[in-house]
Each structure stands twice: as C-alpha cells, then as structure tokens.
Coordinates of N, CA, C and O in Angstrom, one line a residue:
M868 N -81.5 -54.5 57.7 CA -81.0 -55.3 58.7 C -81.4 -54.8 60.2 O -81.8 -55.8 61.0
A869 N -81.6 -53.6 60.4 CA -82.2 -53.0 61.7 C -83.4 -53.5 61.9 O -84.0 -53.9 62.9
F870 N -84.3 -53.5 60.7 CA -85.7 -53.9 60.6 C -85.9 -55.4 61.2 O -86.7 -55.6 62.1
M871 N -85.0 -56.2 60.6 CA -85.1 -57.6 61.0 C -84.7 -57.9 62.6 O -85.4 -58.5 63.3
E872 N -83.6 -57.1 62.9 CA -83.2 -57.1 64.2 C -84.2 -56.6 65.2 O -84.4 -57.3 66.4
E873 N -85.0 -55.5 65.0 CA -86.1 -55.1 65.8 C -87.3 -56.0 65.8 O -87.9 -56.2 67.0
A874 N -87.6 -56.7 64.8 CA -88.7 -57.6 64.8 C -88.3 -58.6 65.8 O -89.1 -59.3 66.4
V875 N -87.1 -59.3 65.6 CA -86.7 -60.5 66.3 C -86.6 -60.0 67.8 O -87.2 -60.9 68.6
A876 N -86.1 -58.9 68.1 CA -86.1 -58.4 69.5 C -87.5 -58.3 70.1 O -87.6 -58.6 71.4
A877 N -88.5 -57.9 69.3 CA -89.8 -57.7 69.7 C -90.6 -59.1 69.6 O -91.8 -59.2 69.9
K878 N -90.0 -60.2 69.2 CA -90.6 -61.4 68.9 C -91.8 -61.3 68.0 O -92.9 -62.0 68.3
R879 N -91.6 -60.6 67.1 CA -92.8 -60.3 65.9 C -92.4 -61.1 64.7 O -91.1 -60.9 64.2
P880 N -93.2 -61.7 64.0 CA -92.9 -62.3 62.7 C -92.7 -61.0 61.7 O -93.3 -59.9 62.0
F881 N -92.1 -61.2 60.7 CA -91.8 -60.1 59.7 C -91.7 -60.5 58.3 O -91.4 -61.6 58.0
F882 N -92.1 -59.6 57.4 CA -91.9 -59.8 56.0 C -91.0 -58.6 55.6 O -91.3 -57.5 55.8
A883 N -90.1 -59.0 54.8 CA -89.1 -58.0 54.3 C -89.0 -58.2 52.8 O -88.9 -59.3 52.4
Y884 N -89.2 -57.1 52.0 CA -89.1 -57.2 50.7 C -87.8 -56.3 50.3 O -87.8 -55.2 50.5
L885 N -86.9 -56.9 49.7 CA -85.6 -56.2 49.3 C -85.4 -56.3 47.9 O -84.7 -57.2 47.3
P886 N -85.9 -55.3 47.1 CA -85.8 -55.3 45.6 C -84.4 -54.7 45.1 O -84.4 -53.5 44.7
Y887 N -83.4 -55.5 44.9 CA -82.2 -55.1 44.3 C -82.6 -54.9 42.9 O -83.3 -55.5 42.3
N888 N -81.9 -53.9 42.3 CA -82.2 -53.6 40.8 C -81.0 -54.0 40.0 O -81.0 -53.7 38.7
T889 N -80.0 -54.7 40.4 CA -78.8 -55.1 39.7 C -78.8 -56.5 39.2 O -79.4 -57.3 39.9
P890 N -78.2 -56.7 38.1 CA -77.3 -55.8 37.3 C -78.4 -55.1 36.4 O -79.3 -55.7 35.6
H891 N -78.4 -53.8 36.4 CA -79.3 -53.0 35.7 C -78.6 -51.6 35.5 O -77.9 -51.2 36.3
S892 N -79.1 -51.0 34.5 CA -78.7 -49.5 34.3 C -79.3 -48.7 35.4 O -80.3 -49.0 35.9
P893 N -78.6 -47.6 35.8 CA -77.4 -47.2 35.5 C -76.2 -48.2 35.8 O -76.1 -48.8 36.9
M894 N -75.3 -48.4 35.0 CA -74.2 -49.4 35.1 C -73.1 -48.8 36.1 O -72.1 -48.2 35.6
Q895 N -73.4 -48.7 37.4 CA -72.5 -48.2 38.3 C -72.3 -49.2 39.3 O -73.3 -49.9 39.9
V896 N -71.1 -49.4 40.0 CA -70.9 -50.4 41.1 C -69.7 -49.7 41.8 O -68.9 -49.0 41.4
P897 N -69.7 -49.9 43.2 CA -68.7 -49.6 44.1 C -67.3 -50.0 43.4 O -67.1 -51.2 42.9
E898 N -66.3 -49.2 43.7 CA -65.0 -49.4 43.1 C -64.3 -50.9 43.5 O -63.8 -51.4 42.6
R899 N -64.6 -51.2 44.7 CA -63.9 -52.5 45.2 C -64.6 -53.6 44.3 O -63.9 -54.6 44.2
F900 N -65.8 -53.6 43.8 CA -66.3 -54.7 43.2 C -65.8 -54.6 41.7 O -65.6 -55.5 41.0
W901 N -65.8 -53.3 41.1 CA -65.3 -53.0 39.8 C -63.9 -53.7 39.6 O -63.6 -54.2 38.6
Q902 N -63.0 -53.3 40.6 CA -61.6 -53.8 40.4 C -61.3 -55.2 40.2 O -60.5 -55.6 39.5
R903 N -62.2 -56.0 40.7 CA -62.1 -57.5 40.5 C -62.2 -57.9 39.0 O -61.7 -58.8 38.5
F904 N -63.1 -57.1 38.2 CA -63.3 -57.3 36.8 C -62.8 -56.4 35.9 O -62.6 -56.7 34.7
A905 N -62.0 -55.4 36.3 CA -61.4 -54.4 35.5 C -60.5 -54.8 34.5 O -60.4 -54.4 33.3
E906 N -59.7 -55.8 34.8 CA -58.7 -56.1 33.9 C -58.7 -57.7 33.4 O -58.0 -58.2 32.8
Q907 N -59.8 -58.4 34.0 CA -60.0 -59.8 33.7 C -60.4 -60.0 32.2 O -61.3 -59.3 31.6
P908 N -59.7 -61.0 31.6 CA -60.2 -61.4 30.3 C -61.6 -62.0 30.3 O -61.9 -62.8 31.2
L909 N -62.5 -61.7 29.5 CA -63.8 -62.1 29.5 C -64.0 -63.1 28.4 O -63.6 -63.0 27.3
R910 N -64.7 -64.2 28.8 CA -65.1 -65.3 27.9 C -66.7 -65.4 28.0 O -67.1 -65.6 29.0
M911 N -67.3 -65.3 26.8 CA -68.7 -65.3 26.9 C -69.2 -66.8 27.0 O -68.7 -67.7 26.3
A912 N -70.2 -66.9 27.8 CA -70.8 -68.4 27.8 C -71.4 -68.7 26.5 O -71.5 -69.9 26.1
N913 N -71.9 -67.7 25.8 CA -72.5 -67.9 24.4 C -71.7 -67.0 23.5 O -71.9 -65.8 23.3
E914 N -70.7 -67.6 22.7 CA -69.8 -66.8 21.8 C -70.6 -66.4 20.6 O -69.9 -65.8 19.8
R915 N -71.8 -66.7 20.4 CA -72.5 -66.2 19.2 C -72.6 -64.8 19.1 O -73.0 -64.2 18.1
Y916 N -72.5 -64.2 20.3 CA -72.7 -62.8 20.4 C -71.5 -61.9 20.7 O -71.3 -61.7 21.9
P917 N -70.7 -61.6 19.7 CA -69.4 -60.8 20.0 C -69.9 -59.4 20.5 O -71.0 -59.0 20.4
D918 N -68.8 -58.7 20.8 CA -68.9 -57.2 21.3 C -69.8 -56.5 20.3 O -69.6 -56.8 19.0
S919 N -70.7 -55.7 20.7 CA -71.3 -54.8 19.8 C -71.4 -53.5 20.4 O -71.3 -53.3 21.6
P920 N -71.8 -52.4 19.6 CA -72.0 -51.1 20.3 C -73.0 -51.1 21.5 O -72.9 -50.4 22.4
S921 N -74.0 -51.9 21.4 CA -75.0 -52.0 22.4 C -74.6 -52.8 23.7 O -75.3 -52.9 24.6
D922 N -73.5 -53.5 23.6 CA -73.0 -54.4 24.7 C -71.6 -54.5 24.7 O -71.0 -55.5 24.5
P923 N -70.9 -53.3 24.9 CA -69.4 -53.3 25.0 C -68.8 -54.2 26.1 O -69.6 -54.4 27.2
E924 N -67.5 -54.4 26.1 CA -67.0 -55.2 27.1 C -67.0 -54.5 28.5 O -67.2 -55.2 29.5
T925 N -66.9 -53.2 28.4 CA -67.0 -52.4 29.8 C -68.4 -52.7 30.3 O -68.5 -52.8 31.6
H926 N -69.3 -52.7 29.6 CA -70.7 -52.9 30.1 C -70.9 -54.3 30.7 O -71.3 -54.5 31.8
R927 N -70.2 -55.3 30.0 CA -70.2 -56.7 30.6 C -69.4 -56.8 31.9 O -70.0 -57.3 32.8
R928 N -68.3 -56.0 32.1 CA -67.5 -56.0 33.2 C -68.2 -55.4 34.4 O -68.3 -56.0 35.4
C929 N -69.0 -54.4 34.1 CA -69.8 -53.7 35.1 C -70.9 -54.7 35.4 O -71.3 -54.7 36.7
A930 N -71.6 -55.3 34.6 CA -72.7 -56.2 35.0 C -72.2 -57.3 35.9 O -72.9 -57.7 36.9
L931 N -70.9 -57.8 35.5 CA -70.4 -58.9 36.5 C -70.0 -58.5 37.8 O -70.3 -59.0 38.9
A932 N -69.5 -57.1 37.8 CA -69.1 -56.5 39.2 C -70.5 -56.2 40.0 O -70.5 -56.4 41.2
M933 N -71.5 -55.9 39.2 CA -72.7 -55.7 40.0 C -73.3 -57.0 40.5 O -73.9 -57.1 41.6
C934 N -73.1 -58.1 39.8 CA -73.5 -59.4 40.3 C -72.7 -59.8 41.6 O -73.3 -60.3 42.5
E935 N -71.5 -59.5 41.5 CA -70.7 -59.7 42.7 C -71.2 -58.9 43.9 O -71.3 -59.4 44.9
N936 N -71.5 -57.6 43.6 CA -72.0 -56.8 44.7 C -73.3 -57.3 45.2 O -73.6 -57.2 46.4
L937 N -74.1 -57.8 44.3 CA -75.4 -58.3 44.7 C -75.2 -59.6 45.6 O -75.9 -59.8 46.5
D938 N -74.3 -60.5 45.2 CA -74.1 -61.6 46.0 C -73.6 -61.3 47.3 O -74.0 -62.0 48.3
W939 N -72.7 -60.3 47.4 CA -72.1 -59.9 48.7 C -73.3 -59.3 49.6 O -73.3 -59.8 50.8
N940 N -74.2 -58.6 49.1 CA -75.3 -58.1 49.8 C -76.2 -59.1 50.3 O -76.8 -59.1 51.3
V941 N -76.6 -60.0 49.4 CA -77.6 -61.1 49.7 C -76.9 -62.0 50.8 O -77.5 -62.4 51.8
G942 N -75.6 -62.2 50.7 CA -74.8 -62.9 51.7 C -74.9 -62.2 53.1 O -75.0 -62.9 54.2
R943 N -74.9 -60.9 53.2 CA -75.0 -60.2 54.3 C -76.4 -60.4 55.0 O -76.4 -60.7 56.2
V944 N -77.4 -60.4 54.3 CA -78.8 -60.9 54.9 C -78.8 -62.1 55.4 O -79.3 -62.4 56.5
L945 N -78.3 -63.2 54.6 CA -78.3 -64.5 55.1 C -77.5 -64.7 56.4 O -77.9 -65.4 57.3
D946 N -76.4 -64.0 56.3 CA -75.5 -64.2 57.6 C -76.3 -63.5 58.7 O -76.2 -64.0 59.9
R947 N -77.0 -62.5 58.6 CA -77.6 -61.8 59.7 C -78.7 -62.7 60.1 O -79.0 -62.8 61.5
L948 N -79.4 -63.4 59.3 CA -80.5 -64.3 59.7 C -80.0 -65.4 60.5 O -80.4 -65.8 61.6
D949 N -78.7 -65.8 60.2 CA -77.9 -66.9 61.0 C -77.6 -66.4 62.3 O -77.9 -67.1 63.3
R950 N -77.0 -65.2 62.4 CA -76.6 -64.6 63.6 C -77.9 -64.3 64.5 O -77.8 -64.3 65.7
L951 N -78.9 -64.1 64.1 CA -80.2 -63.7 64.9 C -80.9 -65.1 65.3 O -81.7 -65.0 66.0
G952 N -80.4 -66.2 64.8 CA -80.8 -67.6 65.1 C -82.2 -67.8 64.5 O -83.0 -68.6 65.2
I953 N -82.6 -67.2 63.4 CA -83.9 -67.5 62.8 C -83.8 -68.0 61.6 O -84.9 -68.2 60.8
A954 N -82.7 -68.4 60.9 CA -82.4 -68.9 59.6 C -83.3 -70.0 59.2 O -83.9 -70.2 58.3
D955 N -83.3 -71.0 60.3 CA -84.0 -72.3 60.1 C -85.5 -72.0 59.8 O -86.1 -72.8 59.1
R956 N -86.1 -71.1 60.4 CA -87.6 -70.8 60.2 C -88.0 -69.7 59.5 O -89.1 -69.2 59.4
T957 N -87.0 -69.1 58.6 CA -87.2 -68.0 57.9 C -87.2 -68.4 56.5 O -86.2 -69.1 55.9
I958 N -88.2 -68.2 55.7 CA -88.2 -68.4 54.3 C -87.7 -67.2 53.5 O -88.0 -66.2 53.6
V959 N -86.6 -67.5 52.7 CA -86.0 -66.5 51.9 C -86.3 -66.9 50.5 O -85.9 -68.1 50.0
V960 N -87.0 -66.0 49.5 CA -87.1 -66.2 48.2 C -86.3 -65.3 47.4 O -86.3 -64.2 47.6
W961 N -85.6 -65.8 46.5 CA -84.6 -64.9 45.7 C -85.2 -65.3 44.2 O -85.2 -66.3 43.7
F962 N -85.5 -64.2 43.5 CA -85.8 -64.4 42.1 C -85.4 -63.2 41.3 O -85.0 -62.1 41.8
H963 N -85.4 -63.3 40.0 CA -84.8 -62.2 39.2 C -85.9 -61.9 38.0 O -86.7 -62.7 37.7
D964 N -85.6 -60.7 37.4 CA -86.6 -60.5 36.2 C -86.2 -61.3 35.1 O -85.3 -62.3 35.1
N965 N -86.8 -61.0 33.9 CA -86.6 -61.8 32.7 C -85.5 -61.6 31.8 O -85.5 -60.6 31.0
G966 N -84.4 -62.3 32.0 CA -83.3 -62.3 31.0 C -82.6 -61.0 30.8 O -82.9 -59.9 31.4
P967 N -81.3 -61.1 30.2 CA -80.5 -59.9 30.1 C -81.1 -59.0 29.0 O -81.7 -59.3 28.1
N968 N -80.6 -57.7 29.1 CA -81.2 -56.8 28.1 C -80.1 -56.6 26.9 O -80.3 -55.9 26.1
G969 N -79.1 -57.6 26.9 CA -78.3 -57.7 25.9 C -78.0 -59.1 25.5 O -78.5 -60.0 26.2
K970 N -77.2 -59.3 24.5 CA -77.2 -60.6 23.9 C -75.9 -61.4 24.8 O -74.7 -61.5 24.3
R971 N -76.0 -61.7 26.0 CA -75.1 -62.3 26.9 C -75.8 -63.2 28.0 O -77.0 -63.0 28.2
W972 N -75.0 -64.1 28.5 CA -75.3 -65.0 29.7 C -76.6 -65.7 29.4 O -77.4 -66.0 30.2
N973 N -76.9 -66.1 28.1 CA -78.0 -66.9 27.8 C -77.9 -68.3 27.4 O -78.8 -68.9 27.1
G974 N -76.7 -68.8 27.7 CA -76.5 -70.1 27.2 C -76.8 -70.3 25.7 O -76.4 -69.5 25.0
D975 N -77.5 -71.3 25.4 CA -78.0 -71.4 24.1 C -79.4 -71.0 23.8 O -80.1 -71.3 22.9
M976 N -79.9 -70.2 24.7 CA -81.3 -69.8 24.6 C -81.4 -68.7 23.7 O -80.5 -67.7 23.6
R977 N -82.5 -68.6 22.9 CA -82.7 -67.5 22.0 C -83.5 -66.3 22.6 O -84.4 -66.7 23.6
G978 N -83.2 -65.1 22.3 CA -84.0 -64.0 22.9 C -83.3 -63.2 24.0 O -82.5 -63.8 24.6
I979 N -83.7 -61.9 24.3 CA -83.2 -61.3 25.4 C -84.4 -60.6 26.0 O -85.6 -60.8 25.6
K980 N -84.2 -59.9 27.1 CA -85.3 -59.3 27.8 C -86.2 -58.5 26.9 O -85.9 -57.7 26.0
G981 N -87.5 -58.7 27.2 CA -88.6 -58.1 26.4 C -89.0 -59.0 25.2 O -90.0 -58.7 24.6
S982 N -88.3 -60.1 24.9 CA -88.6 -61.0 23.9 C -89.5 -62.2 24.6 O -89.6 -62.3 25.8
T983 N -90.4 -62.7 23.8 CA -91.2 -63.9 24.2 C -90.4 -65.3 24.1 O -90.9 -66.3 24.3
D984 N -89.1 -65.1 23.5 CA -88.3 -66.4 23.3 C -87.9 -66.8 24.8 O -87.9 -66.0 25.8
E985 N -87.3 -68.0 24.8 CA -86.9 -68.6 26.1 C -85.9 -67.8 26.9 O -86.0 -67.5 28.1
G986 N -85.0 -67.1 26.1 CA -84.0 -66.4 26.8 C -84.5 -64.9 27.4 O -83.8 -64.2 28.0
G987 N -85.7 -64.5 27.0 CA -86.3 -63.4 27.4 C -87.3 -63.7 28.6 O -87.6 -62.7 29.3
V988 N -87.7 -65.0 28.8 CA -88.8 -65.1 29.8 C -88.3 -66.0 31.0 O -88.9 -66.0 32.0
R989 N -87.3 -66.7 30.8 CA -86.8 -67.6 31.8 C -86.0 -66.9 32.8 O -85.3 -66.0 32.6
S990 N -86.3 -67.1 34.1 CA -85.5 -66.5 35.1 C -85.4 -67.5 36.4 O -86.3 -68.4 36.6
P991 N -84.4 -67.2 37.1 CA -84.1 -68.1 38.4 C -85.0 -67.8 39.6 O -85.5 -66.9 39.7
L992 N -85.2 -69.0 40.3 CA -85.9 -68.7 41.5 C -85.3 -69.6 42.5 O -85.1 -71.0 42.2
F993 N -84.9 -69.1 43.7 CA -84.2 -69.9 44.7 C -85.0 -69.7 46.0 O -85.4 -68.5 46.2
I994 N -85.3 -70.8 46.8 CA -85.9 -70.6 48.0 C -85.0 -71.3 49.1 O -84.5 -72.4 48.9
R995 N -84.8 -70.6 50.2 CA -84.0 -71.0 51.3 C -84.9 -71.1 52.5 O -85.4 -70.1 52.8
W996 N -85.2 -72.4 52.9 CA -86.0 -72.6 54.1 C -85.5 -73.8 54.8 O -86.1 -74.9 54.5
P997 N -84.5 -73.8 55.6 CA -84.0 -75.0 56.0 C -84.8 -76.0 56.8 O -84.8 -77.2 56.7
A998 N -85.9 -75.4 57.5 CA -86.8 -76.2 58.3 C -87.8 -76.9 57.4 O -88.5 -77.9 57.7
G999 N -88.0 -76.4 56.1 CA -89.1 -76.9 55.2 C -88.6 -77.4 54.0 O -89.5 -78.2 53.3
I1000 N -87.5 -77.1 53.4 CA -87.2 -77.6 52.1 C -85.6 -78.1 52.3 O -84.7 -77.3 52.7
Q1001 N -85.3 -79.3 51.8 CA -84.0 -79.9 51.9 C -83.1 -79.1 51.0 O -83.4 -78.7 49.9
A1002 N -81.9 -78.7 51.5 CA -80.9 -78.0 50.7 C -80.5 -78.9 49.4 O -80.5 -80.0 49.4
G1003 N -80.3 -78.0 48.3 CA -79.9 -78.7 47.1 C -81.1 -79.3 46.2 O -80.8 -79.9 45.2
R1004 N -82.4 -79.3 46.7 CA -83.5 -79.7 46.0 C -83.7 -79.0 44.8 O -83.7 -77.8 44.7
S1005 N -83.8 -79.8 43.6 CA -84.1 -79.0 42.4 C -85.3 -79.7 41.8 O -85.6 -80.9 41.9
I1006 N -86.3 -78.8 41.3 CA -87.5 -79.2 40.8 C -87.4 -79.0 39.2 O -87.2 -77.8 38.9
P1007 N -87.3 -80.0 38.4 CA -87.1 -79.8 37.1 C -88.3 -79.0 36.3 O -89.4 -79.2 36.9
R1008 N -87.8 -78.3 35.4 CA -89.0 -77.5 34.6 C -89.8 -78.5 33.9 O -89.2 -79.6 33.4
S1009 N -91.1 -78.3 33.5 CA -91.8 -79.2 32.8 C -92.1 -78.8 31.3 O -91.7 -77.7 31.0

C-alpha cells in the first residue's frame, strides 16, 4: 500500500506483484476469519468426494477461511486504488494456480492439482481495468 501511495505521490507509473499463497499449506489463518467457518455446516460442491484423511473437514474450513482472508486483502488493495484516484487507469490482474490439492471445489471436473485432467489445470483469471474493459465481460473458453 505504501509503495503504491509513494508512486502516486511521485507521479510515477508502477508495477506491483502481490503473490498471495492462500489457500495453501500451512493451513493457518487469523482467528477472526477462522471463526466465521469454525461451526458452519459444510456442503461440498461436489459430493463425490466425502471426508478422507487427506482432506478432513477442518482442512476445508481453514481453506474457506483463508479464501475469506484473501478476499479481504484483495479488497483492501482495490479500495486503496479507488482512494488514490487511479483505479480507472490501473490494470489489476488476479489469477490463481492450478486446482485444489484435495478432492474439493472442482464442480464436476476430474483431477486435482498436479494432474493433467481439467480439474488440475483450469484456473481463474480476472482483469479489472475500468478504462479499458467493460465490467462483467466474459470471454468463453474455446
């Protein structure tokens, strides 16, 4: 945040690379994010994969809490760009690595991280650039 503020104050363009590693091991998250999921009943998007020793419910809860923490932090960056008055002309690219390392959150895709199946290689990509890309635009996969 300070880096962006200094660049704007100096009227310098900047490139910021912010590599969050969540959700990923070690499965640790600040308490306030954990509490939201600590007692919530979990329903899997893909019920084909029930709890197993490699992916217990606690692990899933922590991964969800880590996603919540990630969303909060990305929101802080986007809010700062807005407050600095540079959001419209700033390109923000958000992407993720390839698939979960356990059998969860894959919809009906087969495979997990490290596999060459669709569930192991598909990953999201979002671009925010208000001056150059219309909000909500979706480009279908080919």
